[in-house]
N, CA, C and O atoms as a GROMACS GRO file, in nm:
protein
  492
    1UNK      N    1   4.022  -1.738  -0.755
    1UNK     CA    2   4.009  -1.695  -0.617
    1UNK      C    3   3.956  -1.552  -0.609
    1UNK      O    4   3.895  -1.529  -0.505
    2UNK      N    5   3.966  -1.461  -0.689
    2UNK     CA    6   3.956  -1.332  -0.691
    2UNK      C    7   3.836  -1.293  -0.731
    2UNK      O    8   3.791  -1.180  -0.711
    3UNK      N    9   3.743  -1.437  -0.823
    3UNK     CA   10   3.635  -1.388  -0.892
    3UNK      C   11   3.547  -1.464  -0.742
    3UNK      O   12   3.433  -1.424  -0.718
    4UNK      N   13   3.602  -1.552  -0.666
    4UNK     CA   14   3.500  -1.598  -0.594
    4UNK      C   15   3.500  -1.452  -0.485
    4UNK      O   16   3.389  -1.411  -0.452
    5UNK      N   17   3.606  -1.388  -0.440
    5UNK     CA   18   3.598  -1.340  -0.323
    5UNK      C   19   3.480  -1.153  -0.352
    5UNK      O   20   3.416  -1.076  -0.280
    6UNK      N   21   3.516  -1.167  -0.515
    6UNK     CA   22   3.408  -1.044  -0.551
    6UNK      C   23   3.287  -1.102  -0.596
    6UNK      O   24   3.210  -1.020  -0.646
    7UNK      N   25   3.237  -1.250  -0.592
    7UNK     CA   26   3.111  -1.283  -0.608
    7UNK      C   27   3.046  -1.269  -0.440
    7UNK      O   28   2.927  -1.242  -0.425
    8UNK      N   29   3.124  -1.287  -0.335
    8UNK     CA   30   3.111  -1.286  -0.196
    8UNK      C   31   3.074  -1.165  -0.179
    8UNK      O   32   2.952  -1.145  -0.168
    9UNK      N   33   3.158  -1.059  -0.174
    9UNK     CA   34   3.122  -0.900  -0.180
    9UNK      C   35   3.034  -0.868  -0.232
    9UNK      O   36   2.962  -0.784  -0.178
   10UNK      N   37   3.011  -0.907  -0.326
   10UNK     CA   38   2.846  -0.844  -0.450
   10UNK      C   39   2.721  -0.890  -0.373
   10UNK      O   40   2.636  -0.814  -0.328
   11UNK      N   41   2.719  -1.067  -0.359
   11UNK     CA   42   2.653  -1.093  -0.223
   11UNK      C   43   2.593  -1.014  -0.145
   11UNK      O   44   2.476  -0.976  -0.142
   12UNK      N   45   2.751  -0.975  -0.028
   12UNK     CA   46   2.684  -0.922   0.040
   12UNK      C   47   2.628  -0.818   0.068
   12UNK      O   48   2.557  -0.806   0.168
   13UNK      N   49   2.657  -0.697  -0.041
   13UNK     CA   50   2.635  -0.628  -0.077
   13UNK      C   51   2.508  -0.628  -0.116
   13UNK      O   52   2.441  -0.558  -0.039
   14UNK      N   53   2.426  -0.688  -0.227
   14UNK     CA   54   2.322  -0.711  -0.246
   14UNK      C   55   2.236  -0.706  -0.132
   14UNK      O   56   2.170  -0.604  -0.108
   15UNK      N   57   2.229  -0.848  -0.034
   15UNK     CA   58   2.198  -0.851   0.084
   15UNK      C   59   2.142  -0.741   0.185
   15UNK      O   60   2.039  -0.746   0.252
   16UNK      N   61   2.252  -0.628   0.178
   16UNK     CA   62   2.241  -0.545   0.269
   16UNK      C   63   2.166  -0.437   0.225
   16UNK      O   64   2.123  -0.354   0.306
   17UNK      N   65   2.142  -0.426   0.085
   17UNK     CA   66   2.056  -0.341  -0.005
   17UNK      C   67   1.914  -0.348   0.015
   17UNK      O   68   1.834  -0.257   0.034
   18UNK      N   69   1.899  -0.465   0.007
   18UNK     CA   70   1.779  -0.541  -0.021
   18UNK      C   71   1.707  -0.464   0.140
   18UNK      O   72   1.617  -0.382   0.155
   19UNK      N   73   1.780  -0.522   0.221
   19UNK     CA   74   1.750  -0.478   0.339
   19UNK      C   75   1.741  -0.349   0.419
   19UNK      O   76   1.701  -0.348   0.536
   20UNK      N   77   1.779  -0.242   0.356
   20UNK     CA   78   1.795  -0.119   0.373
   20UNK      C   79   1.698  -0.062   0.304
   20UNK      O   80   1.681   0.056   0.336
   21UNK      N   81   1.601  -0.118   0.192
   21UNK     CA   82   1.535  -0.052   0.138
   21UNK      C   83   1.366  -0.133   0.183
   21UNK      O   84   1.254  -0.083   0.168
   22UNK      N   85   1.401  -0.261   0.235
   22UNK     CA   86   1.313  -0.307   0.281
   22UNK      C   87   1.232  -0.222   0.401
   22UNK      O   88   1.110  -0.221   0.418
   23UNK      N   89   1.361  -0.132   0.504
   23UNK     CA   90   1.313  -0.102   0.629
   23UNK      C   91   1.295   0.074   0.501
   23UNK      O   92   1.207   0.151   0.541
   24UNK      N   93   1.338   0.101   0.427
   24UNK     CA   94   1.304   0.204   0.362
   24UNK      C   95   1.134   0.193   0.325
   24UNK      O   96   1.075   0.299   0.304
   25UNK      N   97   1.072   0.088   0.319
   25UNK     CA   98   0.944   0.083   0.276
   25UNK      C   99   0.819   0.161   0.277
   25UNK      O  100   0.740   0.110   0.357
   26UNK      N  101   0.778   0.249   0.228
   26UNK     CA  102   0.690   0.331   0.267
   26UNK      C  103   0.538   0.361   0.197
   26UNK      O  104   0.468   0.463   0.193
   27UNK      N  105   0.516   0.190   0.129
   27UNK     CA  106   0.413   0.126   0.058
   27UNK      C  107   0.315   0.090   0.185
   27UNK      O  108   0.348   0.018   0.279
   28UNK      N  109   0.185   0.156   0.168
   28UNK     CA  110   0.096   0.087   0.260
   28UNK      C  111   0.055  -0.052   0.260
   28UNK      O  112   0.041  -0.114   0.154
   29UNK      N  113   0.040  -0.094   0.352
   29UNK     CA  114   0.011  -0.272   0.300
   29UNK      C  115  -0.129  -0.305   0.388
   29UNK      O  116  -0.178  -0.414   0.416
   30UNK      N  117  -0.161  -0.208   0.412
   30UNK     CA  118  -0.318  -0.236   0.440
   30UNK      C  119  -0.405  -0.207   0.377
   30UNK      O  120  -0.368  -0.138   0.282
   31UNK      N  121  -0.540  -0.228   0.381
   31UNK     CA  122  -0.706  -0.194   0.277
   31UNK      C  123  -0.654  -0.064   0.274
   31UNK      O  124  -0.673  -0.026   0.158
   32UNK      N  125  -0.604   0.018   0.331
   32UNK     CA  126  -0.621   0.238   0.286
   32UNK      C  127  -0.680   0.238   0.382
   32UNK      O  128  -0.668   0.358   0.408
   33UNK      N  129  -0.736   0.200   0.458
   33UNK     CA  130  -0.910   0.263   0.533
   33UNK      C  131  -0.858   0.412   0.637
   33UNK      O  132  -0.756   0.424   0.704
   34UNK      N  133  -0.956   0.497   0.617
   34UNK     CA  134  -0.852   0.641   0.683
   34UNK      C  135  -0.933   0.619   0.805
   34UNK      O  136  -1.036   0.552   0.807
   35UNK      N  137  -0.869   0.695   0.930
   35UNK     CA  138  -0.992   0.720   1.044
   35UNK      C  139  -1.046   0.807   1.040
   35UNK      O  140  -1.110   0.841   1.139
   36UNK      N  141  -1.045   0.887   0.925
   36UNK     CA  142  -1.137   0.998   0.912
   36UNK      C  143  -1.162   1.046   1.033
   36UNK      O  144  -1.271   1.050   1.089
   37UNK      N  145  -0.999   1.103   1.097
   37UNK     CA  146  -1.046   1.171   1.238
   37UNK      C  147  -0.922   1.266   1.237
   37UNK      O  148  -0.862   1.290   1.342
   38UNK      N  149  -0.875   1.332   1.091
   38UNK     CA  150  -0.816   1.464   1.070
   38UNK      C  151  -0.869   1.548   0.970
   38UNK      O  152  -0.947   1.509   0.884
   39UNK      N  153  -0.814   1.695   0.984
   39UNK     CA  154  -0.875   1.787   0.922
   39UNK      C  155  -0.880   1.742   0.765
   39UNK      O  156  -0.974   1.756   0.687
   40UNK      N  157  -0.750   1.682   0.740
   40UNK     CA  158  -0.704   1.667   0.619
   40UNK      C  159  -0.790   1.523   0.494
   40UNK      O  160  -0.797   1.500   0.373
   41UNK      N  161  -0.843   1.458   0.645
   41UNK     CA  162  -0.881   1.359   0.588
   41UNK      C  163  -1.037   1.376   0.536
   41UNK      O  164  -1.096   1.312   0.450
   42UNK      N  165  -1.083   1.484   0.620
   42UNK     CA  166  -1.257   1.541   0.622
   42UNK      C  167  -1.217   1.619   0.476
   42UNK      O  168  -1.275   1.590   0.372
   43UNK      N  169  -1.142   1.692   0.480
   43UNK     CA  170  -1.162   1.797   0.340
   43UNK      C  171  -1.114   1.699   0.208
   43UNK      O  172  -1.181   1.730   0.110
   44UNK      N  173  -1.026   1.601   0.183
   44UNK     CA  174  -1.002   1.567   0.090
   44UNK      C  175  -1.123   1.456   0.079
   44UNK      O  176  -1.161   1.430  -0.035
   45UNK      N  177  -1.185   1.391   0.189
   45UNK     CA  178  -1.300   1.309   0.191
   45UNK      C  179  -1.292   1.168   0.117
   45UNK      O  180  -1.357   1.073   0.160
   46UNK      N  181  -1.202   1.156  -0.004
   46UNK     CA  182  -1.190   1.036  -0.085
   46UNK      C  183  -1.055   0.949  -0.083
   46UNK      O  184  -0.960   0.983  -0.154
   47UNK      N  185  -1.052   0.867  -0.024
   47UNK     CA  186  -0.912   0.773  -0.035
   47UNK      C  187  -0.978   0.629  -0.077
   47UNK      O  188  -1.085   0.569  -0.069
   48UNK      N  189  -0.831   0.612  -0.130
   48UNK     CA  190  -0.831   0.427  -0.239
   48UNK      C  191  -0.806   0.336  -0.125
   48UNK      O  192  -0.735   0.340  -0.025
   49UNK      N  193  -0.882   0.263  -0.171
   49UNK     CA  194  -0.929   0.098  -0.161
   49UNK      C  195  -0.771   0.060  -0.190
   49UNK      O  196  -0.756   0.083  -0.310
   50UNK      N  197  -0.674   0.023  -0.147
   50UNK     CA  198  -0.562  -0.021  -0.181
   50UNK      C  199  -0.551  -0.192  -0.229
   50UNK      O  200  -0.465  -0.247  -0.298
   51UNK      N  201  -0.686  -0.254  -0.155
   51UNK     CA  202  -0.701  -0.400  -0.246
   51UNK      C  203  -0.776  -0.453  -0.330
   51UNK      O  204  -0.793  -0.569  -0.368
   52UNK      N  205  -0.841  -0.301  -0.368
   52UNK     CA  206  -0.960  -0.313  -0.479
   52UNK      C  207  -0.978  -0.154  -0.538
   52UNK      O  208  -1.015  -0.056  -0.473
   53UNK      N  209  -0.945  -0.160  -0.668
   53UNK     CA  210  -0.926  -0.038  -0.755
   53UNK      C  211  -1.109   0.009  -0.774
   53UNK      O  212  -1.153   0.119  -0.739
   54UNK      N  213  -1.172  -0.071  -0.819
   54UNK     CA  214  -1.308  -0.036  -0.804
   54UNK      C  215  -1.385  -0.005  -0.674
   54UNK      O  216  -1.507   0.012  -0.662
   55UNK      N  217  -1.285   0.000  -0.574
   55UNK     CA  218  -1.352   0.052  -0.445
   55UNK      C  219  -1.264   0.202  -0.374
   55UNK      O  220  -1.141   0.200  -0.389
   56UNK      N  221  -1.307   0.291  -0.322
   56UNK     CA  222  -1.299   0.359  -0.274
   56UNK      C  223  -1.362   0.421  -0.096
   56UNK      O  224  -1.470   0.397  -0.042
   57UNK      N  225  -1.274   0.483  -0.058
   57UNK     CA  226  -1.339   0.570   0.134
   57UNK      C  227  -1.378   0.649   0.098
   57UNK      O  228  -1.356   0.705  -0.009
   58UNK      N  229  -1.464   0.680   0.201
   58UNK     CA  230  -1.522   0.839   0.186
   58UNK      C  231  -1.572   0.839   0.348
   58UNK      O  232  -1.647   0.770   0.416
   59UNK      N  233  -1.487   0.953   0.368
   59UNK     CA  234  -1.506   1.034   0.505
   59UNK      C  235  -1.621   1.077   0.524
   59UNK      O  236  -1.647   1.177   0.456
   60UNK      N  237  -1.704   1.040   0.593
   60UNK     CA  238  -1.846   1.096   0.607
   60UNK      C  239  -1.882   1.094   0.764
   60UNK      O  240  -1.969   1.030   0.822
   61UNK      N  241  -1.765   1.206   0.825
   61UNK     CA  242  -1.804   1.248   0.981
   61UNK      C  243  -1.677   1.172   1.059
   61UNK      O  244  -1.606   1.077   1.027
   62UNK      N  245  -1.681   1.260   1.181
   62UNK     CA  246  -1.558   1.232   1.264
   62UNK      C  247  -1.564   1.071   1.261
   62UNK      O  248  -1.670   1.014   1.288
   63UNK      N  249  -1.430   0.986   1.221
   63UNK     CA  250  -1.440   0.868   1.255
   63UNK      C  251  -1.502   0.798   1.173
   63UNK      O  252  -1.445   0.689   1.172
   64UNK      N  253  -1.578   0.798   1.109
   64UNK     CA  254  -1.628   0.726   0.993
   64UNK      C  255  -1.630   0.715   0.876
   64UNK      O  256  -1.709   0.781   0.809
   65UNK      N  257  -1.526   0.613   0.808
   65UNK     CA  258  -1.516   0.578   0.688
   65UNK      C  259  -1.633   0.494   0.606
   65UNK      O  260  -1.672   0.381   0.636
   66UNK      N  261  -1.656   0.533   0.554
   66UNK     CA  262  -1.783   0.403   0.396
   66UNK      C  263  -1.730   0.397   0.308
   66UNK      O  264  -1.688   0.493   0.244
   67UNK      N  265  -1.719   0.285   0.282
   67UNK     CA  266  -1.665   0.161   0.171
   67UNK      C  267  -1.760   0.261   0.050
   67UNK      O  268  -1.857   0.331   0.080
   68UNK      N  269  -1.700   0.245  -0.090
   68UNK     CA  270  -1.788   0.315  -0.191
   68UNK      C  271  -1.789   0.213  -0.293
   68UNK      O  272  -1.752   0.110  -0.237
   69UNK      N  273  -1.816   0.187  -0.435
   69UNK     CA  274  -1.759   0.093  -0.502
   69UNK      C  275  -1.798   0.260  -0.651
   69UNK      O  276  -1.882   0.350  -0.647
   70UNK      N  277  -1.695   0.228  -0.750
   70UNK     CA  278  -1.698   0.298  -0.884
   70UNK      C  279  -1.832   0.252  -0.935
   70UNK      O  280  -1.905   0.163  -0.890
   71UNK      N  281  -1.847   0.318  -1.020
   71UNK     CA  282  -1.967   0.272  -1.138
   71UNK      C  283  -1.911   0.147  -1.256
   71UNK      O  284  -1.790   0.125  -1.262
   72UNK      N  285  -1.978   0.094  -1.319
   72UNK     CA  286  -1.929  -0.028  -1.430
   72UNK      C  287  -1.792   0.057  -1.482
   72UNK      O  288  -1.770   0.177  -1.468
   73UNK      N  289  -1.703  -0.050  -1.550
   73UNK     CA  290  -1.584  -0.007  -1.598
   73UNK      C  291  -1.507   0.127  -1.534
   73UNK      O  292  -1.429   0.197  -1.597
   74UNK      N  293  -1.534   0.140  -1.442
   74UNK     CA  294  -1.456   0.259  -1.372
   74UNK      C  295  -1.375   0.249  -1.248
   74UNK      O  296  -1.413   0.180  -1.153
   75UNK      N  297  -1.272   0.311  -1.246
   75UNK     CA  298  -1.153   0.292  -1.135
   75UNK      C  299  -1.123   0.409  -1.041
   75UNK      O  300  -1.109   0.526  -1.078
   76UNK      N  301  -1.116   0.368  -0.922
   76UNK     CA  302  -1.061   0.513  -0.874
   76UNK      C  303  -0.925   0.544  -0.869
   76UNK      O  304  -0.839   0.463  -0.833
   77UNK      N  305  -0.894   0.701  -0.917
   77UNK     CA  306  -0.776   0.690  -0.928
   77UNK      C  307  -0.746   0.812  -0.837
   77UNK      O  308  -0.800   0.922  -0.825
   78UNK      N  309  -0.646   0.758  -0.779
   78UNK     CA  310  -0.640   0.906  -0.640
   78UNK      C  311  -0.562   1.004  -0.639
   78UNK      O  312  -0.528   1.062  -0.536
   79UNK      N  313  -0.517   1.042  -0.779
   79UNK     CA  314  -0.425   1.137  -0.800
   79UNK      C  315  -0.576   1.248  -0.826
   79UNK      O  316  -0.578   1.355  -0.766
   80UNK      N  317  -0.658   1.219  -0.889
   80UNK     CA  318  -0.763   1.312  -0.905
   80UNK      C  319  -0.873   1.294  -0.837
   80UNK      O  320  -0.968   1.357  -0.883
   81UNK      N  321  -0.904   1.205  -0.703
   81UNK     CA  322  -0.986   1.136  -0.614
   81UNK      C  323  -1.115   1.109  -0.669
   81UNK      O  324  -1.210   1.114  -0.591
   82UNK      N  325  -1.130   1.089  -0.754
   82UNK     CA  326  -1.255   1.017  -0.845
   82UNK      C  327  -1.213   0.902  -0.870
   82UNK      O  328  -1.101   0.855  -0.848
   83UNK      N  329  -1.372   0.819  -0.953
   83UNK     CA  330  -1.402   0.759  -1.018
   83UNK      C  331  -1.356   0.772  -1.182
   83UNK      O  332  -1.387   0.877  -1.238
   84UNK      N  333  -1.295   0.688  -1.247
   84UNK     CA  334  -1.259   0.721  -1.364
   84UNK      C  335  -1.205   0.597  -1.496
   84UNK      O  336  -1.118   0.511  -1.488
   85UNK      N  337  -1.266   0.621  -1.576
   85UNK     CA  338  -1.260   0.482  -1.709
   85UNK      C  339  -1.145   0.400  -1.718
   85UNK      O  340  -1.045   0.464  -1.750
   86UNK      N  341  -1.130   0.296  -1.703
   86UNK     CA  342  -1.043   0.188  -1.706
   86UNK      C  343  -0.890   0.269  -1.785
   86UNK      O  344  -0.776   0.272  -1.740
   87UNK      N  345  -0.941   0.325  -1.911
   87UNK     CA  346  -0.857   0.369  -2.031
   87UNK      C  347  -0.759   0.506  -1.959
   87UNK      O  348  -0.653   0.562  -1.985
   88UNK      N  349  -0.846   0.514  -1.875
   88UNK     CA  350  -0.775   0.648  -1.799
   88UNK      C  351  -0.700   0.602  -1.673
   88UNK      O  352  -0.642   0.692  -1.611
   89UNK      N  353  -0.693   0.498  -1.633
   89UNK     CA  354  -0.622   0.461  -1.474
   89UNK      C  355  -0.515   0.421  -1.491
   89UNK      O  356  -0.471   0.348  -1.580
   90UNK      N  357  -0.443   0.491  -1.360
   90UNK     CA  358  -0.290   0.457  -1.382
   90UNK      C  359  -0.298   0.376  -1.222
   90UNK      O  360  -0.368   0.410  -1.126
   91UNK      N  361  -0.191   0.248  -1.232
   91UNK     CA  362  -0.192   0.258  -1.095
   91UNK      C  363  -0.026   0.310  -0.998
   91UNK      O  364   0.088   0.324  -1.042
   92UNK      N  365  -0.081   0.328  -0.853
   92UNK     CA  366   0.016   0.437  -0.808
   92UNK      C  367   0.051   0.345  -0.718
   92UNK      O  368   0.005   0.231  -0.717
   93UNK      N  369   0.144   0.394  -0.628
   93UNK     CA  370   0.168   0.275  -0.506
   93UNK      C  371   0.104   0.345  -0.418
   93UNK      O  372   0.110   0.468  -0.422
   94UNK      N  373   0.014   0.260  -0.299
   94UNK     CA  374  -0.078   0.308  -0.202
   94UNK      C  375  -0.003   0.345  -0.068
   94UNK      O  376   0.060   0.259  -0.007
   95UNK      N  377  -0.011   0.470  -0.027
   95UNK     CA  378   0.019   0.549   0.051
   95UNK      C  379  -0.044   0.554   0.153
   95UNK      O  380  -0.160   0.575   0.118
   96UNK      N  381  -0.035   0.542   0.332
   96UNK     CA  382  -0.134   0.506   0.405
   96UNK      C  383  -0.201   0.700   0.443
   96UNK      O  384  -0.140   0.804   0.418
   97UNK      N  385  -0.299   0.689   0.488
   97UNK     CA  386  -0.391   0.812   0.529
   97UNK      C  387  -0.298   0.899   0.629
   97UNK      O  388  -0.187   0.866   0.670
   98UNK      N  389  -0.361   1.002   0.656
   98UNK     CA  390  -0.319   1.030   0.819
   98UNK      C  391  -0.338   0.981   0.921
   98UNK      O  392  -0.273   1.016   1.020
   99UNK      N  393  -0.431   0.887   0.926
   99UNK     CA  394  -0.502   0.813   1.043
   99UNK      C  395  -0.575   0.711   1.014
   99UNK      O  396  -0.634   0.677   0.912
  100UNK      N  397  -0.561   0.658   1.137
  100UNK     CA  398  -0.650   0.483   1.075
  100UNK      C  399  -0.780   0.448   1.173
  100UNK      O  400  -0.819   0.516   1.268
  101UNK      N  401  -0.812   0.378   1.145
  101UNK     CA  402  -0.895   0.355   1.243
  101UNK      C  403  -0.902   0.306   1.385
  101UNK      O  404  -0.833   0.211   1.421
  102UNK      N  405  -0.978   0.364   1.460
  102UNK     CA  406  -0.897   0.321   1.616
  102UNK      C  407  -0.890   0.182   1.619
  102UNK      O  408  -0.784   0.154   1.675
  103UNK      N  409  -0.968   0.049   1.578
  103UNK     CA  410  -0.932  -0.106   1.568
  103UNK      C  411  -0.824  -0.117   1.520
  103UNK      O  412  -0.746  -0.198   1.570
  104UNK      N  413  -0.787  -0.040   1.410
  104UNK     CA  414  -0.672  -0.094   1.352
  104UNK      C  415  -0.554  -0.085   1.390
  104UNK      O  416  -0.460  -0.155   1.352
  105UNK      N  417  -0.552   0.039   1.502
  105UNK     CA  418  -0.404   0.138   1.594
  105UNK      C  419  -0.378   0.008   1.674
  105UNK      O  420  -0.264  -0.031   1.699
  106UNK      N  421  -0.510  -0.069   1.717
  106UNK     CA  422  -0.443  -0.162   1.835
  106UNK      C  423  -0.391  -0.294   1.774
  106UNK      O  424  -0.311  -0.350   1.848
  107UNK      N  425  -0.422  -0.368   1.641
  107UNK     CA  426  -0.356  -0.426   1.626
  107UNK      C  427  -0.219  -0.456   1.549
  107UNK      O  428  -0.178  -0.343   1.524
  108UNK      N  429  -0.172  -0.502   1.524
  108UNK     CA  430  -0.006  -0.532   1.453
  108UNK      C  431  -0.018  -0.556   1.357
  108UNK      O  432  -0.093  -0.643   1.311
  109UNK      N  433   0.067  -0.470   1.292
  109UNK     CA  434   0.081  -0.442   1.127
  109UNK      C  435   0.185  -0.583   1.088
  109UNK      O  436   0.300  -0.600   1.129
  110UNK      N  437   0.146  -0.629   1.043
  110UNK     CA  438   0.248  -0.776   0.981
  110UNK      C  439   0.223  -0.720   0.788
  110UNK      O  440   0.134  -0.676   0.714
  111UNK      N  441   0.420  -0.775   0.781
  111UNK     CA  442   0.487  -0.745   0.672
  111UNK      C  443   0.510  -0.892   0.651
  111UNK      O  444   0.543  -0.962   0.746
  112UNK      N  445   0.493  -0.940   0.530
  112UNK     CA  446   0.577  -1.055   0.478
  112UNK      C  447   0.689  -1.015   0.410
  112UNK      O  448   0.680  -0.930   0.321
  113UNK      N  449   0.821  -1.079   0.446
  113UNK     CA  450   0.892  -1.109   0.374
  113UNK      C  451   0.917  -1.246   0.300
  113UNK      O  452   0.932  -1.353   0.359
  114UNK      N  453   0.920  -1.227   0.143
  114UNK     CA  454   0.926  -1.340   0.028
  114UNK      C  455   1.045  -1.412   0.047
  114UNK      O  456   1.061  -1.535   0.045
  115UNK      N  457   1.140  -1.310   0.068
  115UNK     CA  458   1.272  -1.377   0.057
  115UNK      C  459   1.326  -1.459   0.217
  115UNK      O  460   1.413  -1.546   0.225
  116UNK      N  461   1.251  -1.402   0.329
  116UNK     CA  462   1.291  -1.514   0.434
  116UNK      C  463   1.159  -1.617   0.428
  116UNK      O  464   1.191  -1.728   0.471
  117UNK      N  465   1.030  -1.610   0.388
  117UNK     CA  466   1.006  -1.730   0.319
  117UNK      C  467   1.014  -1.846   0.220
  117UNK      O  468   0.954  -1.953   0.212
  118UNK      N  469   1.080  -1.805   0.170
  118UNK     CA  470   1.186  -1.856   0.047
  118UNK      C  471   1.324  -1.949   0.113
  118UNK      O  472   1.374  -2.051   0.065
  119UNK      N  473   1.364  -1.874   0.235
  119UNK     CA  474   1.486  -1.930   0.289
  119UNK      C  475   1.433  -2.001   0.380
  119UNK      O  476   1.498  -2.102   0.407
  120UNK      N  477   1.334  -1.984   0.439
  120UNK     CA  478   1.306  -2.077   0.546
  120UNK      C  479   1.214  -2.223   0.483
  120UNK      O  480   1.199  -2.327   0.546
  121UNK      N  481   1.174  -2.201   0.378
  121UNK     CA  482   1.135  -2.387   0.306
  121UNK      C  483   1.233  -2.409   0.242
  121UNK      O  484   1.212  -2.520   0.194
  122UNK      N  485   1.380  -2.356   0.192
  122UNK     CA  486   1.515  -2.409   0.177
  122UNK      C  487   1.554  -2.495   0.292
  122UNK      O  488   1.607  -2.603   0.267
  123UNK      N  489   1.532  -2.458   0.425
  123UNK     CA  490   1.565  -2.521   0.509
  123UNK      C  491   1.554  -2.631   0.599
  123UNK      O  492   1.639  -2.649   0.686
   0.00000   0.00000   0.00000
């Protein structure tokens, strides 16, 4: 009885973890694309492609981001905002810009969760 009622607790415990760090999330889950419509975003000029390592942004004027792609075997890596050899890339977790693009402000950011898809074809 004692081992079921601390398998219950661990449970829910777990549970509530899971979920606290879920709304903790602070992984971008979109392409990166910046709106290149802050100071910060004009002077640093280069942000990652968050669904493609061989692609990269580049701020080129209020509001306008361009898609870039690396050269053969090369990755961008955005701790040093270049282009740089496979042998040299680390990957980081993608961090969103200061700003996005005005299309993107108006529509809704959708998150999947695995684990209430998981529970809901249990059901």
């Amino acid at each position: 009885m004692v081992i079921m009622k601390t398998l219950v607790l661990f449970y829910t415990l777990m549970v509530f973890v899971i979920m606290v760090q879920s709304d903790s999330d602070t992984t971008d889950h979109s392409d990166g694309e910046p709106g290149c419509r802050t100071q910060v975003e004009q002077e640093i000029r280069f942000w990652r492609h968050n669904f493609d390592p061989t692609r990269y942004w580049c701020c080129d004027g209020e509001g306008l981001a361009i898609q870039m792609l690396c050269p053969r075997q090369q990755a961008f890596m955005q701790t040093v905002r270049k282009c740089v050899h496979w042998s040299e890339w680390k990957w980081m977790t993608p961090i969103a810009p200061p700003s996005r693009p005005a299309e993107a402000e108006s529509k809704p950011q959708f998150k999947l969760n695995f684990a209430f898809i998981t529970l809901r074809k249990a059901i």
